[in-house]
Amino acid sequence: MKALTLAGALCLGLAMPAVASDLTDLSGADRAAFRAEVRAYLMDNPEVLMEAIAVLEQRNADEQSATDITLVQTNATDLFESETSWVGGNPDGDVTIVEFVDYRCSYCRKAYPEVSKLVETDGNIRLIMKEFPILGEQSVASSRMALATRLVFGDEAYEQVHDSLISFRGEVNDVSVRALASDLGLDGEKIAAMMNAPEVDAIIAENRALGQRMQISGTPTFVVGSQLLRGYLPYAGMKKVVDEERDDS
């Protein structure tokens, strides 16, 4: 050990797991001396710790990315072909974006104009919405209203209600459901009657099960082609991912 520089010992310790067993053979005094030398080196060169942390973070990110790609591939049918999910944008677009959304999520609301801008300016994006209420009963009620609207009045009405709910600040209840529907020229009575229907329960349960399989714990979460994006991403970032997907296709 004395023949090695401290830096060399550190490198060997990081790169060769077998060295760990060699260190256990040291005497108590030698082990204490080694630890003191390591501590002194790190105190004098703290940037080494930052470099090691950066390497570890990149390694973890690479591993997570590989896992996410597999999750998308495994669940592709439920993500991209489910008839229970609203499809907007260009139905024949060459890139599909799936959004797991909670209407009460502040970052979903922040992402809404960014996603809308991307879909409108690109013109070749297929957009799929997955209601994923995770922030309490008001989130669930909002999702129920959106889903009930689609079941009763179709895709165009769903889009109107979706756009209204993403910015709605009040409580979603019988009165507000009827008022929101009326403002959009829809029959609130029929929507309210459908909100607790088994069909709505089934869609929410289906989306939650898919989210669990995808290891999704927050909103918004996006699937863009083959990539899984966890959390809010500004317009420029989303556009970059879309461009990458086109380049890889």
Coordinates of N, CA, C and O in Angstrom, one line a residue, residues 5 14 20 42 44 46 54 58 63 71 94-95 97-98 109 114 121 142 154 195-196 202 218 240-241:
T5 N 0.4 5.8 -4.6 CA 0.0 7.2 -4.2 C -1.4 7.1 -3.7 O -2.1 6.1 -4.0
L14 N -12.1 2.5 -6.2 CA -13.4 2.8 -7.0 C -13.5 1.8 -8.1 O -14.6 1.4 -8.4
A20 N -11.4 -3.9 -1.8 CA -12.1 -3.8 -0.6 C -11.8 -5.0 0.4 O -11.6 -4.8 1.6
L42 N -9.4 14.1 0.3 CA -10.7 14.7 -0.1 C -10.9 16.1 0.4 O -11.5 16.9 -0.3
D44 N -8.6 18.3 0.8 CA -7.7 19.1 -0.1 C -8.2 19.2 -1.5 O -7.9 20.2 -2.2
P46 N -11.8 18.6 -2.9 CA -13.2 18.3 -2.8 C -13.8 18.1 -4.2 O -14.9 17.5 -4.3
A54 N -21.1 13.3 -10.1 CA -21.5 13.5 -11.5 C -21.5 12.2 -12.3 O -22.5 11.9 -13.1
Q58 N -24.9 10.4 -13.8 CA -25.0 10.1 -15.2 C -25.3 8.6 -15.4 O -26.1 8.2 -16.2
E63 N -29.2 4.3 -16.7 CA -29.9 3.1 -16.4 C -31.4 3.4 -16.4 O -32.2 2.5 -16.8
L71 N -40.1 0.1 -20.6 CA -41.4 0.3 -20.1 C -42.4 0.7 -21.2 O -43.5 0.3 -21.3
D94 N -46.8 11.7 -37.3 CA -45.6 10.8 -37.3 C -45.0 10.6 -35.9 O -44.1 9.7 -35.7
V95 N -45.3 11.5 -35.0 CA -44.9 11.4 -33.6 C -46.1 11.4 -32.7 O -46.9 12.3 -32.8
I97 N -47.5 11.9 -28.8 CA -47.3 12.3 -27.4 C -48.4 11.8 -26.6 O -49.6 12.1 -26.9
V98 N -48.1 11.1 -25.5 CA -49.1 10.7 -24.5 C -48.9 11.5 -23.2 O -47.7 11.5 -22.7
R109 N -50.9 22.4 -15.5 CA -51.4 23.7 -16.0 C -50.3 24.5 -16.7 O -50.6 25.2 -17.7
E114 N -47.8 25.1 -23.4 CA -46.6 24.6 -24.1 C -46.9 23.4 -25.0 O -46.5 23.4 -26.2
T121 N -48.2 24.3 -33.8 CA -47.2 24.8 -34.7 C -46.5 23.6 -35.5 O -46.1 23.8 -36.6
S142 N -62.7 16.1 -11.4 CA -62.4 16.7 -12.6 C -62.2 15.7 -13.7 O -62.7 15.9 -14.9
G154 N -68.8 13.0 -27.0 CA -67.8 12.8 -28.0 C -66.5 13.6 -27.8 O -66.4 14.3 -26.8
M195 N -71.0 10.8 -14.6 CA -69.7 10.9 -13.9 C -69.3 9.7 -13.0 O -68.2 9.4 -12.9
N196 N -70.3 9.1 -12.4 CA -70.1 8.0 -11.5 C -70.4 6.6 -12.1 O -70.6 5.6 -11.4
A202 N -64.0 2.4 -14.8 CA -63.1 1.5 -15.5 C -61.9 2.2 -16.2 O -60.8 1.7 -16.2
G218 N -46.0 10.8 -10.6 CA -46.3 12.3 -10.6 C -46.8 12.7 -12.0 O -46.7 12.0 -13.0
K240 N -37.4 19.6 -28.9 CA -36.1 18.9 -29.1 C -36.3 17.4 -29.1 O -35.8 16.6 -29.9
V241 N -37.1 16.9 -28.1 CA -37.4 15.5 -28.0 C -38.2 15.0 -29.2 O -37.9 13.9 -29.8

